[in-house]
PDB file of C-alpha atoms and ligand atoms in Angstrom:
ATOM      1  CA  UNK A 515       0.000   0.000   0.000  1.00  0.00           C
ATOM      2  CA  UNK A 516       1.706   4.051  -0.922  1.00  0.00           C
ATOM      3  CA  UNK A 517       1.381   5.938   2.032  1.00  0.00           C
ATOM      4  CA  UNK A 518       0.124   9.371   1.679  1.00  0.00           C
ATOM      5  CA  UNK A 519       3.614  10.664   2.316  1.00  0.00           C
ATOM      6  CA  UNK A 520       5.618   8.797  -0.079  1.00  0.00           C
ATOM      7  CA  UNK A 521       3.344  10.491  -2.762  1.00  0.00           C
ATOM      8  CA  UNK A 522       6.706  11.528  -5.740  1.00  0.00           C
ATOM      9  CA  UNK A 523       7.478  14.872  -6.427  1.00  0.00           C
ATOM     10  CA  UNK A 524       6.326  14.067  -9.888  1.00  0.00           C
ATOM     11  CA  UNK A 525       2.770  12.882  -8.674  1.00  0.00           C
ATOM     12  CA  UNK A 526       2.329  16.198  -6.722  1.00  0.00           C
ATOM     13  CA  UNK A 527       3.495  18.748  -9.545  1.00  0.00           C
ATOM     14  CA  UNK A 528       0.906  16.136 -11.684  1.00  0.00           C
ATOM     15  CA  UNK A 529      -2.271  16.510  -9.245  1.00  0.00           C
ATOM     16  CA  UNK A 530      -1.331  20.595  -8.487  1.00  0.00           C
ATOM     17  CA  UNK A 531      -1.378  20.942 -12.188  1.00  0.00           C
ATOM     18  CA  UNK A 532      -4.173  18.630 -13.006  1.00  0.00           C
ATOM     19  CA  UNK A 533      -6.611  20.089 -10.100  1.00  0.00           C
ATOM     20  CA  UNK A 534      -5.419  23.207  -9.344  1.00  0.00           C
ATOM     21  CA  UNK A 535      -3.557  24.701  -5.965  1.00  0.00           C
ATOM     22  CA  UNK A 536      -6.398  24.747  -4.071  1.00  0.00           C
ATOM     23  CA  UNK A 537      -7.667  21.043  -4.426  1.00  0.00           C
ATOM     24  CA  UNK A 538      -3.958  20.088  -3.609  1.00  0.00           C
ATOM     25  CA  UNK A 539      -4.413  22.577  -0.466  1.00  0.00           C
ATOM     26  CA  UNK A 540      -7.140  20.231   0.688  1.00  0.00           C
ATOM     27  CA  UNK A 541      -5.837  17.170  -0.281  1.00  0.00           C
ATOM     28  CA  UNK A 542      -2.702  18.127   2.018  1.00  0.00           C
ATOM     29  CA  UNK A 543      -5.143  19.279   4.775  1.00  0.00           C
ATOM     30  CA  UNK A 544      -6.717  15.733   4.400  1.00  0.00           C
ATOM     31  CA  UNK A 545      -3.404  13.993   5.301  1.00  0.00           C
ATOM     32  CA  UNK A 546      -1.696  16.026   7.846  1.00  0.00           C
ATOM     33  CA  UNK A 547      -5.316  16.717   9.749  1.00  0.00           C
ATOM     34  CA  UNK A 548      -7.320  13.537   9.100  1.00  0.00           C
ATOM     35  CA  UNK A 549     -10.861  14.038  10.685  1.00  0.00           C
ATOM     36  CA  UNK A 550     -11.327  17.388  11.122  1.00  0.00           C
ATOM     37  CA  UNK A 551     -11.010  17.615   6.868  1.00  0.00           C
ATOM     38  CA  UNK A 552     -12.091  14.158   6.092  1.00  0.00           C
ATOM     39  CA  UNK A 553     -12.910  15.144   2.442  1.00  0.00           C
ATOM     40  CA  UNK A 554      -9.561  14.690   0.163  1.00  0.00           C
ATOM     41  CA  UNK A 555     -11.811  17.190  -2.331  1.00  0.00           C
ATOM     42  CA  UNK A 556     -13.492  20.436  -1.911  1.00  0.00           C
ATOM     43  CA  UNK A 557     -16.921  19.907  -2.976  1.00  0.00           C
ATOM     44  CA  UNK A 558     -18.696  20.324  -6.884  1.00  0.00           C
ATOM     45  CA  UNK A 559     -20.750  22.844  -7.662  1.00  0.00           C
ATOM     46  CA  UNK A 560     -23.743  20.486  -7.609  1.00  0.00           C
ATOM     47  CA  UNK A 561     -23.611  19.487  -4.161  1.00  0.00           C
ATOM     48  CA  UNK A 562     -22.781  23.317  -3.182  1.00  0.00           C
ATOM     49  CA  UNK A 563     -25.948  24.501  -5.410  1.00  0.00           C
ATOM     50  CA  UNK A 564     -28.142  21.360  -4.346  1.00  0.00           C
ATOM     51  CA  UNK A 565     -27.512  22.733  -0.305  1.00  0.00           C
ATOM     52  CA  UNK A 566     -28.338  26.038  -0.849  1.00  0.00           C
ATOM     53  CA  UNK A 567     -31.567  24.800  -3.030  1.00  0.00           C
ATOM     54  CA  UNK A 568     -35.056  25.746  -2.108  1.00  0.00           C
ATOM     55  CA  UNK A 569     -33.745  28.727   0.558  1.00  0.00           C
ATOM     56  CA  UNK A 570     -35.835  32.157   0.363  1.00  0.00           C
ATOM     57  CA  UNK A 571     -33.872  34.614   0.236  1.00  0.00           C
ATOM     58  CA  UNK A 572     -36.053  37.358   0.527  1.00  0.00           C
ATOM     59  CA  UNK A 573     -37.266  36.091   3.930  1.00  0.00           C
ATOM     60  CA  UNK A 574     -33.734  34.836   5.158  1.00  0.00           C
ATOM     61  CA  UNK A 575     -31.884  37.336   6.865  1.00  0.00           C
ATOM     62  CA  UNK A 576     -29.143  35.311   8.601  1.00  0.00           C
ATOM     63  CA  UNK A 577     -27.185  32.457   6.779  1.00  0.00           C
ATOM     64  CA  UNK A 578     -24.078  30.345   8.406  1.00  0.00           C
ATOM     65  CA  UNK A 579     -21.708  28.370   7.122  1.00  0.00           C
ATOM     66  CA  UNK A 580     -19.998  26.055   9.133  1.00  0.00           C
ATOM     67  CA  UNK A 581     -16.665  24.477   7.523  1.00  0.00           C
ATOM     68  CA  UNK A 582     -16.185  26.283   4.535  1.00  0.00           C
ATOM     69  CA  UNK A 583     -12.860  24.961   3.613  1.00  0.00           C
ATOM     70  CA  UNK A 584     -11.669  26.342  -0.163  1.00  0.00           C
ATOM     71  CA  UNK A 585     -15.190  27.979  -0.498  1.00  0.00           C
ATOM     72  CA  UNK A 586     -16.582  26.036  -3.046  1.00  0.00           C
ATOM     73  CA  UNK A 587     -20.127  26.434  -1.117  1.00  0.00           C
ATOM     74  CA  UNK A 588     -19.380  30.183  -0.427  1.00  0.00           C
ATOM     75  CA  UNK A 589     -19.305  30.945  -3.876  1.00  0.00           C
ATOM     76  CA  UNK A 590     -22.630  29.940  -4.480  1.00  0.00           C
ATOM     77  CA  UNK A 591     -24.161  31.366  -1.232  1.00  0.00           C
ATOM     78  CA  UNK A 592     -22.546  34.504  -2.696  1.00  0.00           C
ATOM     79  CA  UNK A 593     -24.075  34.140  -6.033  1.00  0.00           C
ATOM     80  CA  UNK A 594     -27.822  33.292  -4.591  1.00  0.00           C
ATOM     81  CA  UNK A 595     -27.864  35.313  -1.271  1.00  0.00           C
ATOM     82  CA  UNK A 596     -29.789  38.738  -2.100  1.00  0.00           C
ATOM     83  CA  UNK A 597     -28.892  42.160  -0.174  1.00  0.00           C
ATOM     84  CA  UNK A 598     -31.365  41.052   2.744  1.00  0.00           C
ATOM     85  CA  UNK A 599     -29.148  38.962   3.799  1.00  0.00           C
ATOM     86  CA  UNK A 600     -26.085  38.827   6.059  1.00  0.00           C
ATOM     87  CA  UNK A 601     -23.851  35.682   5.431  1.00  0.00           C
ATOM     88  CA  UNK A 602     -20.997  34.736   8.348  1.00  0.00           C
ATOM     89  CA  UNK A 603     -18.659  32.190   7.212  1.00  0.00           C
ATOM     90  CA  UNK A 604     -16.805  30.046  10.071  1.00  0.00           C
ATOM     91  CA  UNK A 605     -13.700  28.093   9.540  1.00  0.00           C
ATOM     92  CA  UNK A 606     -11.164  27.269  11.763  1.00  0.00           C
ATOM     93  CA  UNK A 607      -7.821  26.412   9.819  1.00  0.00           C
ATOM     94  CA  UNK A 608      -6.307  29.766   9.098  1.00  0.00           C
ATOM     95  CA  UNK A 609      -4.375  28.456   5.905  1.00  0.00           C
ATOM     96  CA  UNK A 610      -8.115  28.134   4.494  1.00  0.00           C
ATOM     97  CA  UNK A 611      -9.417  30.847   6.074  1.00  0.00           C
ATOM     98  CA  UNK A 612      -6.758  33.105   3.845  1.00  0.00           C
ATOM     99  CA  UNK A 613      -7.911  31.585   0.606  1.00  0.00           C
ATOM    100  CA  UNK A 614     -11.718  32.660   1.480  1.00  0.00           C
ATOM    101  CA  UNK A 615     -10.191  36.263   1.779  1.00  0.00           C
ATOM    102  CA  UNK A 616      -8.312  35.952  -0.660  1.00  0.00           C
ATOM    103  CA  UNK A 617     -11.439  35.165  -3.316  1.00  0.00           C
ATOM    104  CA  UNK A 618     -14.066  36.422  -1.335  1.00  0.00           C
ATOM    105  CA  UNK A 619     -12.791  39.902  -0.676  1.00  0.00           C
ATOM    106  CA  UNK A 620     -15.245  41.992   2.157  1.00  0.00           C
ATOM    107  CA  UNK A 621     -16.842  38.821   3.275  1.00  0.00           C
ATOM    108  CA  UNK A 622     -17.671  38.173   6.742  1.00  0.00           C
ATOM    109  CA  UNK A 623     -14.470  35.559   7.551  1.00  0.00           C
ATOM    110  CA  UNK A 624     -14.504  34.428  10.907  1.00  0.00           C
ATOM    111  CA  UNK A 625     -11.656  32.083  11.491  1.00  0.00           C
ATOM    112  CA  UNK A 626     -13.177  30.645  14.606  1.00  0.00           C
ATOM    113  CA  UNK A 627     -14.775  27.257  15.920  1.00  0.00           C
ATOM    114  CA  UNK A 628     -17.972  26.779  15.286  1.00  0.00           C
ATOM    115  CA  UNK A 629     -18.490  25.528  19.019  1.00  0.00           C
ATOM    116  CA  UNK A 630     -18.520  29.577  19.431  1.00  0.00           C
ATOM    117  CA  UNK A 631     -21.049  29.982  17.015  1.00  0.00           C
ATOM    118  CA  UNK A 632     -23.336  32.394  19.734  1.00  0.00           C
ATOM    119  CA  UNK A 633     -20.154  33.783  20.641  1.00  0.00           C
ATOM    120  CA  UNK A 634     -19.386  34.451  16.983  1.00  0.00           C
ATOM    121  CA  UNK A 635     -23.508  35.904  15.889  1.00  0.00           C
ATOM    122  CA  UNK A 636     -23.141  38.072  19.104  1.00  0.00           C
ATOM    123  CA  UNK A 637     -20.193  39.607  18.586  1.00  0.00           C
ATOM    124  CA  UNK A 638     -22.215  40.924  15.439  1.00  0.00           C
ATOM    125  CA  UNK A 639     -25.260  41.303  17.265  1.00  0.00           C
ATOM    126  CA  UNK A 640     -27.261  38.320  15.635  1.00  0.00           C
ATOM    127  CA  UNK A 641     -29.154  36.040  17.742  1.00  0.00           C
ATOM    128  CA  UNK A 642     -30.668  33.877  15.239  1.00  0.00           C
ATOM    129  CA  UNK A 643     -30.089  32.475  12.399  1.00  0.00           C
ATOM    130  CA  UNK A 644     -32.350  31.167   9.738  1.00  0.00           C
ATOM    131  CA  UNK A 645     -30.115  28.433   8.184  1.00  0.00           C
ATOM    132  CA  UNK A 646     -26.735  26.748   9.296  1.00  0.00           C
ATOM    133  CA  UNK A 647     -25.144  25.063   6.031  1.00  0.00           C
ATOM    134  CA  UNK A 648     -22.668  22.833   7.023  1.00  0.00           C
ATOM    135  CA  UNK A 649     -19.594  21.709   5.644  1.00  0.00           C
ATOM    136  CA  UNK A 650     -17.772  20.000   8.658  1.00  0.00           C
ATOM    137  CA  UNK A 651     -17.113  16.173   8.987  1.00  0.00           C
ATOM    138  CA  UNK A 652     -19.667  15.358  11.326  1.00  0.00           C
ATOM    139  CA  UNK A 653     -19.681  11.937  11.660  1.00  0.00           C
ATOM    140  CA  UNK A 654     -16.018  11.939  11.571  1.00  0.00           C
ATOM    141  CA  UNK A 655     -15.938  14.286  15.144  1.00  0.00           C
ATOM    142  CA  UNK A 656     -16.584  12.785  18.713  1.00  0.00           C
ATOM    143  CA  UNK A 657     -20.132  12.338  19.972  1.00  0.00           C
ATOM    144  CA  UNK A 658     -19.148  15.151  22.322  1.00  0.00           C
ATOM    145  CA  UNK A 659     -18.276  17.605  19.724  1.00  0.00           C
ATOM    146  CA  UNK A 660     -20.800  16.997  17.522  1.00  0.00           C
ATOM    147  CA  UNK A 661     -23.039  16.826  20.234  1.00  0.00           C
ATOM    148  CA  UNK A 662     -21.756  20.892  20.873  1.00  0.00           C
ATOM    149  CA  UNK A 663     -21.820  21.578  17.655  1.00  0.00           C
ATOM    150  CA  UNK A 664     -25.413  20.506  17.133  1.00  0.00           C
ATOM    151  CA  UNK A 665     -26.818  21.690  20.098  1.00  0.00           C
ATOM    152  CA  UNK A 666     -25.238  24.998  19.717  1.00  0.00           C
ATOM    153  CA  UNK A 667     -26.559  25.091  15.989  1.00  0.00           C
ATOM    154  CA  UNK A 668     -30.342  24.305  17.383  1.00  0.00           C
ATOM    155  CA  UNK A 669     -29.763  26.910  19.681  1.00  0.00           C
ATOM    156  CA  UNK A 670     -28.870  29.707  16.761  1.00  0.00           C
ATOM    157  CA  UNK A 671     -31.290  28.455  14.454  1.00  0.00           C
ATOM    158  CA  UNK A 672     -34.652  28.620  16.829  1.00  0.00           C
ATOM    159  CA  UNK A 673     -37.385  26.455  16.265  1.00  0.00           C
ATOM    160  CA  UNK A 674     -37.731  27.294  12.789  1.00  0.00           C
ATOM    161  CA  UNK A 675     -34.574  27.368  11.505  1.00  0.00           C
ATOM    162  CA  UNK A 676     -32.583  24.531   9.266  1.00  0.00           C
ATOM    163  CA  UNK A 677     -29.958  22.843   9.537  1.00  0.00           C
ATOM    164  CA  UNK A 678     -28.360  21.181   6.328  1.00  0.00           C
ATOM    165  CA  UNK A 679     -25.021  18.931   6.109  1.00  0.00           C
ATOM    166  CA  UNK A 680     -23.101  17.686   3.167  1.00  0.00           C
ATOM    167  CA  UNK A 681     -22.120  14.199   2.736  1.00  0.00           C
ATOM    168  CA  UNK A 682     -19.570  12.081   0.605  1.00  0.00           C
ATOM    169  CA  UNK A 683     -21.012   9.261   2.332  1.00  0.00           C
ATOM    170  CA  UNK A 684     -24.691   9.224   0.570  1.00  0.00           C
ATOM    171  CA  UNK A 685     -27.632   7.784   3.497  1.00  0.00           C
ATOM    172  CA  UNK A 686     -25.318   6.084   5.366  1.00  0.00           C
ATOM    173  CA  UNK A 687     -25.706   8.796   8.511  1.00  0.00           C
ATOM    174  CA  UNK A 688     -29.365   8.929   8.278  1.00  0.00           C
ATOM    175  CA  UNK A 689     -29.940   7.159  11.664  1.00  0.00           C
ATOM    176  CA  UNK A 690     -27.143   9.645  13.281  1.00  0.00           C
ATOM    177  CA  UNK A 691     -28.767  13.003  12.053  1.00  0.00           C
ATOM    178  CA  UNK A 692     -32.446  11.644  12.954  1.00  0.00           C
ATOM    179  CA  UNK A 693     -31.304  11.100  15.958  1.00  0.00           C
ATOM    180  CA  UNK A 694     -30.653  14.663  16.574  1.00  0.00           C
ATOM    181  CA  UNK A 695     -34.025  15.898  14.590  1.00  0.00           C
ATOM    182  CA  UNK A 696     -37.570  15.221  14.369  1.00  0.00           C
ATOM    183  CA  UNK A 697     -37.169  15.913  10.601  1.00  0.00           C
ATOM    184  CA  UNK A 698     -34.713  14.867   8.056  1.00  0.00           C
ATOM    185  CA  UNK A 699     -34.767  14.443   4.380  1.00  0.00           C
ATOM    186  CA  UNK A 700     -31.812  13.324   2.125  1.00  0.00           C
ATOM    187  CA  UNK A 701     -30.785  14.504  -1.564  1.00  0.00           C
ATOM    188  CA  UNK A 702     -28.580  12.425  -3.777  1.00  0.00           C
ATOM    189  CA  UNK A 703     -25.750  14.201  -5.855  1.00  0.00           C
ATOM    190  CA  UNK A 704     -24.451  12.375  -7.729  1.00  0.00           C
ATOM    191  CA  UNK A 705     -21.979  14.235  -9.951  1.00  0.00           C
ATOM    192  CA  UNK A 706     -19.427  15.019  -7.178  1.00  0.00           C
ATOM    193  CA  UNK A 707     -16.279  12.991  -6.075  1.00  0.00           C
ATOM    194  CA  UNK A 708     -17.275  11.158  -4.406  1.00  0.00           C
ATOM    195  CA  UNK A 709     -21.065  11.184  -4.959  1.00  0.00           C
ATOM    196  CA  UNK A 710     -22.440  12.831  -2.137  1.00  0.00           C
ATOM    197  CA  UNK A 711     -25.244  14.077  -1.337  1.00  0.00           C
ATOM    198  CA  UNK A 712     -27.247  17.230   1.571  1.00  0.00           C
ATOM    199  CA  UNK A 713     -29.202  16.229   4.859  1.00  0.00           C
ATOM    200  CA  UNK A 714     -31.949  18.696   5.642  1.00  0.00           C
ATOM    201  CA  UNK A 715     -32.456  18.461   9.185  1.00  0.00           C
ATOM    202  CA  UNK A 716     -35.397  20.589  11.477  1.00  0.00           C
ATOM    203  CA  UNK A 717     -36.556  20.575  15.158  1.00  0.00           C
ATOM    204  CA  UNK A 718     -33.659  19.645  17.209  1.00  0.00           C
ATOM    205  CA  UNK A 719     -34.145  16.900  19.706  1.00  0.00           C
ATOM    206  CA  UNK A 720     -31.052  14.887  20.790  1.00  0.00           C
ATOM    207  CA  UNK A 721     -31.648  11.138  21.065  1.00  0.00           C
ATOM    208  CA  UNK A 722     -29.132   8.166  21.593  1.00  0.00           C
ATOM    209  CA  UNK A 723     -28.434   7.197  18.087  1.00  0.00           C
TER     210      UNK A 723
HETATM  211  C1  SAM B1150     -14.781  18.481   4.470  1.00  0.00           C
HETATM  212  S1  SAM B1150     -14.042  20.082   4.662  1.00  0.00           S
HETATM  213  C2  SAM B1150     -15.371  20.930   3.791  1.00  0.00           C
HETATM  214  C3  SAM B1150     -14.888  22.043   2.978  1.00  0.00           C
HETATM  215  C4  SAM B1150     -15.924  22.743   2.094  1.00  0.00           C
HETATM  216  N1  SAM B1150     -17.119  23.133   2.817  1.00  0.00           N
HETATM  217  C5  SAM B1150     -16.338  21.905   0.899  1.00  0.00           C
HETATM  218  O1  SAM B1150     -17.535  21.623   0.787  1.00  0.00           O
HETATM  219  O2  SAM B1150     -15.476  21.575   0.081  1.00  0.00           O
HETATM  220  C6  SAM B1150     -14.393  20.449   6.369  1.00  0.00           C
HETATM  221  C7  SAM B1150     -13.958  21.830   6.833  1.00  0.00           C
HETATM  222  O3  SAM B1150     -14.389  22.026   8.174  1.00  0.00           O
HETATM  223  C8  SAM B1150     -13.388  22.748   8.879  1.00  0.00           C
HETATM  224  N2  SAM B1150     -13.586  22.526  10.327  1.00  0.00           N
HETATM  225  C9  SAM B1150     -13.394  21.379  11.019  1.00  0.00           C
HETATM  226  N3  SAM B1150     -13.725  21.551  12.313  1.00  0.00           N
HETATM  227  C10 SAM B1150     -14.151  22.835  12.446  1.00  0.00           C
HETATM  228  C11 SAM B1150     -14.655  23.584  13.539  1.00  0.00           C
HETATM  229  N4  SAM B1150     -14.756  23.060  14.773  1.00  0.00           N
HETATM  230  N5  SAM B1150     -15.021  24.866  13.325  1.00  0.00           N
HETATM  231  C12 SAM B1150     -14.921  25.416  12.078  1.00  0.00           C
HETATM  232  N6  SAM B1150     -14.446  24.744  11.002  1.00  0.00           N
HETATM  233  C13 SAM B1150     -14.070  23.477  11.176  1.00  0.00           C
HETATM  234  C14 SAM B1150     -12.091  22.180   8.332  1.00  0.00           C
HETATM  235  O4  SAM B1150     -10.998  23.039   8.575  1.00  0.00           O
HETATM  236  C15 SAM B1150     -12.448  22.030   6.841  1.00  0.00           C
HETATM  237  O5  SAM B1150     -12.140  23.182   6.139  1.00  0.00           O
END
């Protein structure tokens, strides 16, 4: 089996060429961090379009993302979010945090933990939000910090406010998310790599899973 670090000079110039320098950021992310990336790709526009689908953005005055990594997701919340609304954009690793400036020049950056997510609306004075689109590796975090981050992102979002999650890993966390809300729905995307796919999730209520 190649380990991730025996990967040839050759092979990286090859992938940095073939994908571009911020794919290879992520892949390298991937190894050196593991679970907090968990994705060895930034997502396609398909699954970034198919999580923002169906949102009103005339009546949607707060969106988060959690996770944003590269930005593929930001770009389209940039394209489809309408002057009504404020978008905040939390990531934690600072190396990806300067590409989002970078591209995304004047918006809202927080390089931050989404644990602080109250901490992070307040400081803008924003007590709820109306979606939360996450990009973080859930299932990939302990129960305890996903438990935070969940609760904390219920807590934002009010009663009727939605949470939605990508996936590379299409259905197979159904049973974790439902066991956090009442209400969850799954889309397929396929065209991604891997196919992937969005969990809608409303009304929080933490069960064992
Ligand atoms: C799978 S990548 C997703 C990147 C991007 N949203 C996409 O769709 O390509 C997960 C991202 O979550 C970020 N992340 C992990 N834990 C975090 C936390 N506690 N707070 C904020 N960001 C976090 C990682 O740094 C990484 O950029």
């Amino acid at each position: 089996m190649t380990h991730p670090r025996s990967t040839t000079r050759r092979q990286k110039i090859t992938l940095r060429a073939i994908r571009g320098p911020e794919w290879w950021l992520m892949v390298k992310k991937f190894f050196v961090h593991g679970t907090t990336i968990a994705s060895f790709a930034p997502s396609s526009r398909f699954l970034a379009r198919k999580i923002l689908r169906g949102i009103d953005w005339v009546k949607a005055r707060v969106v988060v993302e959690l996770g944003a990594g590269t930005g593929p997701i930001t770009k389209e919340l940039i394209r489809a979010a309408g002057p009504n609304t404020k978008l905040v954009i939390v990531e934690q690793d600072p190396d990806f945090c300067r590409v989002l400036r970078k591209k995304f020049p004047g918006l809202d950056i927080v390089e931050g933990d989404a644990c602080k997510l109250d901490e992070i609306l307040a400081e803008r004075g924003i007590k709820y939000a109306d979606h939360v689109i996450s990009g973080l590796p859930l299932p990939s975090f302990s129960p305890g910090l996903r438990d935070s981050i969940l609760s904390m992102s219920a807590r934002v979002l009010g009663p009727e406010g939605e949470f939605r999650q990508i996936t590379s890993m299409p259905w197979v966390y159904l049973k974790l998310y439902k066991s956090y809300f009442r209400d969850v729905s799954f889309k397929l995307v396929p065209l991604n790599l891997p196919p992937g796919g969005v969990y809608f999730c409303k009304g929080y209520q933490h069960t064992t899973a």
